[in-house]
Every structure is written in structure tokens, then in C-alpha cells.
PDB file of C-alpha atoms in Angstrom:
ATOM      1  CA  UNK A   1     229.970 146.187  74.941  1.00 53.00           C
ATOM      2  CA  UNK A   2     233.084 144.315  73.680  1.00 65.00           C
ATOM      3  CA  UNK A   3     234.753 141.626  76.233  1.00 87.00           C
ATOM      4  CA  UNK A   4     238.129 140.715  76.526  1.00 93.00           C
ATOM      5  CA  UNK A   5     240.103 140.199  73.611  1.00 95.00           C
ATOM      6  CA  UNK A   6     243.770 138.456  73.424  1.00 97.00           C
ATOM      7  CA  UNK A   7     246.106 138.115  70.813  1.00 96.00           C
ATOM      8  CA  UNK A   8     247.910 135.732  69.497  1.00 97.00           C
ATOM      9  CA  UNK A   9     245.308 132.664  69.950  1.00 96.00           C
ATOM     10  CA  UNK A  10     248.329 130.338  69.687  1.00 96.00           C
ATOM     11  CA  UNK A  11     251.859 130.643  69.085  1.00 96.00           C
ATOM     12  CA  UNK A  12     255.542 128.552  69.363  1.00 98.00           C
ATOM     13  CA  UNK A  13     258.265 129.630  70.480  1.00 98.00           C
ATOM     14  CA  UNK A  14     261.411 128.109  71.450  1.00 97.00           C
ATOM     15  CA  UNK A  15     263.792 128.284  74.587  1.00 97.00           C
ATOM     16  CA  UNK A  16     265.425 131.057  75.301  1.00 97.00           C
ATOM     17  CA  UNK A  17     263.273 133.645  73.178  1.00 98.00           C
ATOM     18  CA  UNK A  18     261.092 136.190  74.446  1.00 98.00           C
ATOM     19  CA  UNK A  19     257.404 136.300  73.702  1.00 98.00           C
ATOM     20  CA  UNK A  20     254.863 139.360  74.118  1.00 98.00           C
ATOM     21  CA  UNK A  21     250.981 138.555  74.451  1.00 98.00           C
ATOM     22  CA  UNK A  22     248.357 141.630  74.033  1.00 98.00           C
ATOM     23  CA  UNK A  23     245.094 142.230  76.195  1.00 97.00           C
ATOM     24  CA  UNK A  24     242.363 144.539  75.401  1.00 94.00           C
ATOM     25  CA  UNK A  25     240.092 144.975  78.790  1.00 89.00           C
ATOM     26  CA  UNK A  26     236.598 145.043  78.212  1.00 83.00           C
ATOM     27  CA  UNK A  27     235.125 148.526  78.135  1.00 81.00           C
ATOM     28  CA  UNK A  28     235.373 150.669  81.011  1.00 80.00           C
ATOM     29  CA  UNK A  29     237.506 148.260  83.157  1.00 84.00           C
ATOM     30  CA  UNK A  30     240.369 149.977  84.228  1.00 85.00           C
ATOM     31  CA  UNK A  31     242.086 146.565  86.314  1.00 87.00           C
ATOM     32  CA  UNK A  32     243.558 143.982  84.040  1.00 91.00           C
ATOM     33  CA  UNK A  33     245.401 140.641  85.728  1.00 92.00           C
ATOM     34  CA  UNK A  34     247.648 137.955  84.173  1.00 96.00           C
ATOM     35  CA  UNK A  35     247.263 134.331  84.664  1.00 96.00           C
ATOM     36  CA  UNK A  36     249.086 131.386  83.917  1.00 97.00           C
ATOM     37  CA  UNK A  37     246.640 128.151  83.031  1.00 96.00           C
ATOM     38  CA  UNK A  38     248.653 125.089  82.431  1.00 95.00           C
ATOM     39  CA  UNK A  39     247.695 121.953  80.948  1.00 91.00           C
ATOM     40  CA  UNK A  40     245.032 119.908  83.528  1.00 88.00           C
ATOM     41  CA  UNK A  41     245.289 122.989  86.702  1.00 92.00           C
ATOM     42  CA  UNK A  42     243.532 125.877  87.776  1.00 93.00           C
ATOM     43  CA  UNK A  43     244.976 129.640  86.700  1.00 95.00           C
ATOM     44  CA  UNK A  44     247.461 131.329  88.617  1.00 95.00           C
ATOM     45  CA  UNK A  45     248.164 134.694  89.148  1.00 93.00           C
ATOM     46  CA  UNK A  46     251.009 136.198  87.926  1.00 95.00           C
ATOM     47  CA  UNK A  47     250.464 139.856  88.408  1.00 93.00           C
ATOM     48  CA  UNK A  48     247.720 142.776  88.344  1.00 90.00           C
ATOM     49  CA  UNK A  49     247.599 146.569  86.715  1.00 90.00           C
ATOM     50  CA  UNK A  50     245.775 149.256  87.756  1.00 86.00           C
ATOM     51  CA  UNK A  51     246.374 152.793  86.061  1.00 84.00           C
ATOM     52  CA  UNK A  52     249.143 151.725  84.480  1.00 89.00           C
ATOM     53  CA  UNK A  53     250.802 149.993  87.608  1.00 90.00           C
ATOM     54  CA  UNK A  54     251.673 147.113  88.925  1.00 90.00           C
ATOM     55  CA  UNK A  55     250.038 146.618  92.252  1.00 83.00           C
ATOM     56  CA  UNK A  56     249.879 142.470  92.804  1.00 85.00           C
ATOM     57  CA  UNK A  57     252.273 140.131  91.858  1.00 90.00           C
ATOM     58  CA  UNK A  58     251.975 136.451  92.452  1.00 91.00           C
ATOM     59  CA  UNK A  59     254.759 133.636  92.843  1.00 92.00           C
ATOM     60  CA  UNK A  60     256.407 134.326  89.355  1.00 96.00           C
ATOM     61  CA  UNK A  61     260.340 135.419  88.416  1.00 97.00           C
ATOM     62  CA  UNK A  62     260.946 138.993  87.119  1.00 96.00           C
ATOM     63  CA  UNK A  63     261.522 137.704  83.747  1.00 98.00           C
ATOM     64  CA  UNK A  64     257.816 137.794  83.614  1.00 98.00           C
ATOM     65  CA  UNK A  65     256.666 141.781  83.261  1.00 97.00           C
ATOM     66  CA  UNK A  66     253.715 143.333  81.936  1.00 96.00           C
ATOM     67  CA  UNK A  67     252.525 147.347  80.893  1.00 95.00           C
ATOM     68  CA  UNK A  68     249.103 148.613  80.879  1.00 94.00           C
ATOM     69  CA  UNK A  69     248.356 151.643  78.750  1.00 92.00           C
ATOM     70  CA  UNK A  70     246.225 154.648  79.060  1.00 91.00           C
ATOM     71  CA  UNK A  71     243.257 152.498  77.206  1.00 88.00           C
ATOM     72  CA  UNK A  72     243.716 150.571  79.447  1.00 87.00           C
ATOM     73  CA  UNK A  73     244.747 147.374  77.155  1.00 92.00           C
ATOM     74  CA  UNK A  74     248.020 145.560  78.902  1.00 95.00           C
ATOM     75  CA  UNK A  75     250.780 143.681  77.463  1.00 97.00           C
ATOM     76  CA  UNK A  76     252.481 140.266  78.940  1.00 98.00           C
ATOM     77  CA  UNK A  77     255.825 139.682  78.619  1.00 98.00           C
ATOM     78  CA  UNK A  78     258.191 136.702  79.110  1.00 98.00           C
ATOM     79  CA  UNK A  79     261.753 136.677  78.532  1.00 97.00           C
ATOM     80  CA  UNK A  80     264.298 133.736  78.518  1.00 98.00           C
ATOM     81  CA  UNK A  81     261.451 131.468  77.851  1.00 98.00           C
ATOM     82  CA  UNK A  82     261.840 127.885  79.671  1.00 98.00           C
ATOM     83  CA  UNK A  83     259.882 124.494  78.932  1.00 97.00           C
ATOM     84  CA  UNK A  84     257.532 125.107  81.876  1.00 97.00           C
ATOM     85  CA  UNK A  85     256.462 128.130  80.493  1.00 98.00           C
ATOM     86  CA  UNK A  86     254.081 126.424  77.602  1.00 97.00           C
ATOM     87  CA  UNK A  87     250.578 126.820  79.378  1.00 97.00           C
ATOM     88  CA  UNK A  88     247.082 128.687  78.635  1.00 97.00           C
ATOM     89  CA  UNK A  89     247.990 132.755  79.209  1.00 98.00           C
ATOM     90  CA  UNK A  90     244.747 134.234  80.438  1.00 97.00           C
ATOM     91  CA  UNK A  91     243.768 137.766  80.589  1.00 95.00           C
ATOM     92  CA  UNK A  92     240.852 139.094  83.349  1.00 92.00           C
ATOM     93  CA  UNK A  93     240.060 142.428  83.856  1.00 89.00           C
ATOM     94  CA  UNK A  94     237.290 144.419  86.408  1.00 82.00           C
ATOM     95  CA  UNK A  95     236.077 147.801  87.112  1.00 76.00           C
ATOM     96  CA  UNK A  96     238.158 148.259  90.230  1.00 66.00           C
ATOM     97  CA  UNK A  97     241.233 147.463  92.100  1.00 58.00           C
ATOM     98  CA  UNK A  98     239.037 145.153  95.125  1.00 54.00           C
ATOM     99  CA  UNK A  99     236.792 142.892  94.665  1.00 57.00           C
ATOM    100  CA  UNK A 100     233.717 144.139  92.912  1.00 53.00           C
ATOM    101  CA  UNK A 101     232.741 140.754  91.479  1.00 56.00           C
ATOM    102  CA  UNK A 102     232.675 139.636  88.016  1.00 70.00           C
ATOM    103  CA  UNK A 103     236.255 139.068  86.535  1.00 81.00           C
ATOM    104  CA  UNK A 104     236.207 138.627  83.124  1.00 86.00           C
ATOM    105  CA  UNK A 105     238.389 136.663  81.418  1.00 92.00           C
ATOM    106  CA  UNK A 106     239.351 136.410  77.495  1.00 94.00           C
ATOM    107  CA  UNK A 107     239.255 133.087  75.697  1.00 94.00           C
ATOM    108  CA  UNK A 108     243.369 133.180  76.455  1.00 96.00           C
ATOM    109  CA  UNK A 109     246.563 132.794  74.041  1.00 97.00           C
ATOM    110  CA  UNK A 110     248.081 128.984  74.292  1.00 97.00           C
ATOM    111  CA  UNK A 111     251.879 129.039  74.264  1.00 98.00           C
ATOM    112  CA  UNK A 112     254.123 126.354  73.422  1.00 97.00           C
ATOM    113  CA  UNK A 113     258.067 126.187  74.392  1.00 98.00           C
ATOM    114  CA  UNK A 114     259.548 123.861  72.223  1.00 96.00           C
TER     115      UNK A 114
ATOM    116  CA  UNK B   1     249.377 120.607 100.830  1.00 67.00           C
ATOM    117  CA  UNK B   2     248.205 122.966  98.137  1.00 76.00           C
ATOM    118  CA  UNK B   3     245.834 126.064  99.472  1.00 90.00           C
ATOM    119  CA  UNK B   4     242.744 125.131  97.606  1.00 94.00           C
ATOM    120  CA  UNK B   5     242.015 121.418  96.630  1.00 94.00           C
ATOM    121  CA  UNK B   6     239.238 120.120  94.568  1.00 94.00           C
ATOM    122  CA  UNK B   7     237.913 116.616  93.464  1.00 84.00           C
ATOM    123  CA  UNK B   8     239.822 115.854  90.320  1.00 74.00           C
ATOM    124  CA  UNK B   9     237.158 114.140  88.732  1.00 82.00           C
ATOM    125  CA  UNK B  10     236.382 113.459  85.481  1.00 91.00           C
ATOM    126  CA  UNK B  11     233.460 113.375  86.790  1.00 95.00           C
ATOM    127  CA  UNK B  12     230.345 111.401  84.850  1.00 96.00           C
ATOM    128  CA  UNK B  13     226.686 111.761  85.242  1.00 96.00           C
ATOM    129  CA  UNK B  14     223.524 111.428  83.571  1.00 97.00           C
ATOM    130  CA  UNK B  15     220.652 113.954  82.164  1.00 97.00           C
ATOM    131  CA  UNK B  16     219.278 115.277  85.235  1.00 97.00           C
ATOM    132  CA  UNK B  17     221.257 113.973  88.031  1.00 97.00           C
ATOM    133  CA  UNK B  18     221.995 116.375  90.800  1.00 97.00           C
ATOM    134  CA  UNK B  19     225.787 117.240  90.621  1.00 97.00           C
ATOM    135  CA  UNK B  20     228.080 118.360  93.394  1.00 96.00           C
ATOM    136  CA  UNK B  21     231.233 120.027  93.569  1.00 97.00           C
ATOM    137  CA  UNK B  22     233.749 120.696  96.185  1.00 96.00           C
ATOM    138  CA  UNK B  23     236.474 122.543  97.420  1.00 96.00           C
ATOM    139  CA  UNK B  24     238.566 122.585 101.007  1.00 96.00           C
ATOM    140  CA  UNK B  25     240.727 125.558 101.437  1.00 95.00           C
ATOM    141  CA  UNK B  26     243.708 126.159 104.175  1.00 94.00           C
ATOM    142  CA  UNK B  27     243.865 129.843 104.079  1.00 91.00           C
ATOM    143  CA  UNK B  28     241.571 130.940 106.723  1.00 91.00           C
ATOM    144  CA  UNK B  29     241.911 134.919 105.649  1.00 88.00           C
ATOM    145  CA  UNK B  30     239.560 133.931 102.190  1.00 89.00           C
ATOM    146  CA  UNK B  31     236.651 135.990 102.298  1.00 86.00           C
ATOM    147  CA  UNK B  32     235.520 135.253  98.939  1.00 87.00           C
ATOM    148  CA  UNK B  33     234.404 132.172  97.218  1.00 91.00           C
ATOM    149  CA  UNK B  34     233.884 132.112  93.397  1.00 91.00           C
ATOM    150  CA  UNK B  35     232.805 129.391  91.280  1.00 94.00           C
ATOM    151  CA  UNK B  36     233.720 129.689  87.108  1.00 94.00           C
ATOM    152  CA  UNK B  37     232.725 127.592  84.596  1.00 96.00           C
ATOM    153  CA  UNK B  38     235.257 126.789  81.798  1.00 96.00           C
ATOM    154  CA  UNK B  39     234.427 125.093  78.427  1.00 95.00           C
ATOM    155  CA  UNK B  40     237.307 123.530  76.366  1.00 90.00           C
ATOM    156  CA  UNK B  41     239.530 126.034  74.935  1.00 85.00           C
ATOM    157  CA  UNK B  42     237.864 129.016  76.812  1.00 89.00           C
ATOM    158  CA  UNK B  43     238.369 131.392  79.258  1.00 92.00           C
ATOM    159  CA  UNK B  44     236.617 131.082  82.568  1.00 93.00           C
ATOM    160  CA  UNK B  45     233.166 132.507  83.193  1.00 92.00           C
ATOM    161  CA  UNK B  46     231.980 133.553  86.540  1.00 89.00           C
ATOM    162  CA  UNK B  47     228.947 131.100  87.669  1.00 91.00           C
ATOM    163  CA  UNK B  48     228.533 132.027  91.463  1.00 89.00           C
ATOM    164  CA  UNK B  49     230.165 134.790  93.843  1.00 85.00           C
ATOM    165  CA  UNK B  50     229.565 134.159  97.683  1.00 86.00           C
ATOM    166  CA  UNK B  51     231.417 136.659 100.115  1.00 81.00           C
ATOM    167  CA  UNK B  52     231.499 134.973 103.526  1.00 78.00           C
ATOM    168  CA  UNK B  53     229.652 131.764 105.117  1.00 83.00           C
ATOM    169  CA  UNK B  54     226.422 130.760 103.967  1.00 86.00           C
ATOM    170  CA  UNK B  55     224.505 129.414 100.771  1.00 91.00           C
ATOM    171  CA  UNK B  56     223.634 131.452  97.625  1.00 92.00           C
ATOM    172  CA  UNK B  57     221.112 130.276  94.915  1.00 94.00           C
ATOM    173  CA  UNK B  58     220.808 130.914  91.119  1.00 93.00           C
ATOM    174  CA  UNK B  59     218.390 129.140  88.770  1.00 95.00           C
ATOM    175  CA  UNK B  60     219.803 125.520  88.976  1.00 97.00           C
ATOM    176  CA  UNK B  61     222.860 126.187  90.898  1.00 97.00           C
ATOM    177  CA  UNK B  62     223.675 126.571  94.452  1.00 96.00           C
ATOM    178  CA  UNK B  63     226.944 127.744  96.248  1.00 95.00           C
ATOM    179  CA  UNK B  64     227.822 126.819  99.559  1.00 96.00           C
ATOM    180  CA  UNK B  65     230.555 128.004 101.738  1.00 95.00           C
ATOM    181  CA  UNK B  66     231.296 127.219 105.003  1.00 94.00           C
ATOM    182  CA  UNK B  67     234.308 128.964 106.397  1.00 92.00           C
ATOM    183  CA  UNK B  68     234.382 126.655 110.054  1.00 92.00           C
ATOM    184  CA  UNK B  69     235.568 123.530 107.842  1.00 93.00           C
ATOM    185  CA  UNK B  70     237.069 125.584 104.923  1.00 94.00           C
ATOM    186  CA  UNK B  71     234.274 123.842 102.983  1.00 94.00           C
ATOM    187  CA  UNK B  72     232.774 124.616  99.763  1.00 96.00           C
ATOM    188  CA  UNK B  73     230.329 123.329  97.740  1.00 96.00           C
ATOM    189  CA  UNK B  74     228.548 124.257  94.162  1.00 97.00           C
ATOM    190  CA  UNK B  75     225.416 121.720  93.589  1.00 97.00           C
ATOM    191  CA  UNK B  76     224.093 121.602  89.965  1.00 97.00           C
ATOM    192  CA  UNK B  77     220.241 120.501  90.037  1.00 97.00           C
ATOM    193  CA  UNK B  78     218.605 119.140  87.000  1.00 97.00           C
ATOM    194  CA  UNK B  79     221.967 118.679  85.035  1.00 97.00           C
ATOM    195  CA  UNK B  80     222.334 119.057  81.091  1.00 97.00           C
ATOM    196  CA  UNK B  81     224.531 118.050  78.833  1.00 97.00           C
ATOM    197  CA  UNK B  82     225.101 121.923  78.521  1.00 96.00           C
ATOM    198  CA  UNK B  83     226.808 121.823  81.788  1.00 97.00           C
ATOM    199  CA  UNK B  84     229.752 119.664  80.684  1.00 97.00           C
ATOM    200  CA  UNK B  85     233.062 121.671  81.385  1.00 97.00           C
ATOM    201  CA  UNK B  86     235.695 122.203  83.743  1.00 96.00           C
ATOM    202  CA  UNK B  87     234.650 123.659  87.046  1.00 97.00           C
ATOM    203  CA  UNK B  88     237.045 125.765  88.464  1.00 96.00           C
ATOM    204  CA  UNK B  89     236.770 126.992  92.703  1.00 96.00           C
ATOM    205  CA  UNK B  90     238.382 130.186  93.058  1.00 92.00           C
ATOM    206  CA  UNK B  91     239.345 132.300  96.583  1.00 90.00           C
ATOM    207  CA  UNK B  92     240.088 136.067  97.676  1.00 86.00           C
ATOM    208  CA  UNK B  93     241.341 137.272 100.425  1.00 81.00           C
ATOM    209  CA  UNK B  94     239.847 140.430  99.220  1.00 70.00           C
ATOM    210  CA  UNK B  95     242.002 143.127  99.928  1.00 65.00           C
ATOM    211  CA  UNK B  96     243.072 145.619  97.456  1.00 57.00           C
ATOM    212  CA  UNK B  97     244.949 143.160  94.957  1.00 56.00           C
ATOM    213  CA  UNK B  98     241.003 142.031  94.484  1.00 60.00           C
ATOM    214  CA  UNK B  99     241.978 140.155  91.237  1.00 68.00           C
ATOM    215  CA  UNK B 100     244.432 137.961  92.931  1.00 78.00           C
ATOM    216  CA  UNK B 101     242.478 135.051  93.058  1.00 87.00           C
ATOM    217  CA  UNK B 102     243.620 131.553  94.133  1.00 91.00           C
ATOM    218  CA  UNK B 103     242.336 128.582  91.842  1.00 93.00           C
ATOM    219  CA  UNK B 104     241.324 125.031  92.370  1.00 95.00           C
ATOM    220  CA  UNK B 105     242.805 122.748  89.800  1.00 94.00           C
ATOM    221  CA  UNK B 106     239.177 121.906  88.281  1.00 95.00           C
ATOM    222  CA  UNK B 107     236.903 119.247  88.051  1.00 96.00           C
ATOM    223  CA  UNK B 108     235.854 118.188  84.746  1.00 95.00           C
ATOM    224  CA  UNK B 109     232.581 117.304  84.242  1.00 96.00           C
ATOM    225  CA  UNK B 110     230.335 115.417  82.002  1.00 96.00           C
ATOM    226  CA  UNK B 111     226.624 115.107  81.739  1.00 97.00           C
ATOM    227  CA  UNK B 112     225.850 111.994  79.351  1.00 96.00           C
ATOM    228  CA  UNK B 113     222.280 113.060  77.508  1.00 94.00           C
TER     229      UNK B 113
END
């Protein structure tokens, strides 16, 4: 079985621009969730998709949005980029909505706002 | 205060020391207590998934939780120089956002061969 894959690995970007990050859920998990990892702290949630909604959201601003698809892979996207937004982007998905136990995460895509 | 705190660390000990870890929590609705390891420029892995009070062992490692003192406590026997990462505490409240999982900050740890 393939695990979670995330694309770009690493990427700059300056203020203001918009940026798009791709997930790919590991096979046959149909709940993917965003998180924000920056430098030196623990992940935060941004938000969580299952069947193609949005059904958690954490502490984050609208400019931060997201899509899952029918394969169930999920896109992250951040407009108006700001400073703070350079941090570790990490991808997780399970088999379920609840808690069912393992989350997996991908290896992440590192942003930098210059 | 934040809603889950953790030892900063770094945290330094040799070949075969007995490690522990901790976390103290606020939110008294976490029902679930999750332990992921994280090497450098990884994602996390789960290690240890407790649901509820009570202790939980796996090969070298042992999770504690103890929801009366929002207490929790991952003890690493035997450790190797393997085990050097970032350990990250992790908390649920469980309900149907399951994936929204609050985060410790991480201690970093090193076992010195």
C-alpha cells in the first residue's frame, strides 16, 4: 500500500502570492486533515475533509481553503500569503471521520514567505 | 497558558538510559492521548494511542495517562541512538472531527551511543 504523498517538498514564495500544496491519502482513507508545523512547535490543525467536505476547521483565517476530490487526494490553499505563514505543511489522513487510530501523516511540503 | 505543554528539552541521554516524557493538558474533555515520533525533516509517526486513564505497553515503550492531574507520560526503556527525534504529545477530544488533534510543541531527544 502507498502512504501519504505531498507535493511540492519545498517551495518560496513571496508576500502577497497565493500558493497551492497537493495531498494524495494513502489508499482507502477517505479523511484527509491539514496541519500547520512551524519551525521548533507541535502541528496545528487547520482543517479536515471528509467526502469531499469540510467538516473541522481549526483557529485559521478563510484565506486558508482546501478541496478533496473523489480519489480522495485534497488540495491546500493559501492566499495573500503573510511572513508567518513559512512553516512545515503536513498532510494526515485515516479511514474514518472519528477517531479510529492511526493518522498518517506525509513527510510534509516546507514553505518559505520571503 | 497553552492547552497542552511539554518539556522543551533538548533532551540528552546515554545508550540505554531509561527516558521519560511528559505532557500536562488543561482541556479536561481529551479522551485521547497519542504519542508520535518525528525524525528531522519527516512527518510524524504514531508510537502509542491510549483512549482514557491508565498505562499501555509496547516493546520498549510505555504510555501513561492520567486524566485526574491531566498527566501524561511516554517512558522509553533501554534507549538507542535510533530513538533520537522529536517527540510530539498529541490530544482528542474525540468526537466526530477525530483528526483534530491538539499538539505538544515536542521534545527533542538525543540518545548519545
Amino acid at each position: 500500500e502507498t502512504g501519504v504523498t505531498q507535493s511540492p517538498t519545498h517551495l518560496i514564495k513571496t508576500r502577497g502570492q497565493q500558493v497551492t500544496l497537493r495531498c494524495s491519502s494513502q489508499s482507502g482513507h477517505n479523511t484527509v486533515s491539514w496541519y500547520q508545523q512551524a519551525l521548533g512547535q507541535g502541528p496545528q490543525f487547520i482543517f479536515q475533509y471528509y467526502r469531499e467536505e469540510e467538516n473541522g476547521r481549526g483557529n485559521f483565517p478563510p484565506r486558508f481553503s482546501g478541496l478533496q476530490f473523489p480519489n480522495y487526494s485534497s488540495e491546500l490553499n493559501v492566499n495573500a500569503l503573510e511572513l508567518d505563514d513559512s512553516a512545515l505543511y503536513l498532510c494526515a489522513s485515516s479511514l474514518g471521520q472519528g477517531i479510529t487510530g492511526e493518522l498518517f501523516f506525509g513527510e510534509g511540503s516546507r514553505l518559505t514567505v520571503l | 497558558q497553552k492547552e497542552v505543554e511539554q518539556d522543551p528539552g533538548p533532551l540528552s541521554v546515554p545508550e540505554g538510559a531509561i527516558v521519560s516524557l511528559n505532557c500536562t493538558y488543561s482541556n479536561s474533555a481529551f479522551q485521547y492521548f497519542m504519542w508520535y515520533r518525528q525524525y528531522s525533516r519527516k512527518g510524524p509517526e504514531l508510537l502509542m494511542y491510549t483512549y482514557s486513564s491508565g498505562n499501555k505497553e509496547d516493546g520498549r515503550f510505555t504510555a501513561q495517562v492520567d486524566k485526574s492531574s491531566k498527566y501524561i507520560s511516554l517512558f522509553i526503556r533501554d534507549s538507542q541512538p535510533s530513538d533520537s527525534a522529536t517527540y510530539l504529545c498529541a490530544m482528542s477530544v474525540g468526537d466526530n472531527y477525530g483528526q483534530n488533534f491538539v499538539f505538544g510543541p515536542g521534545t527533542r531527544l538525543s540518545v548519545l551511543p
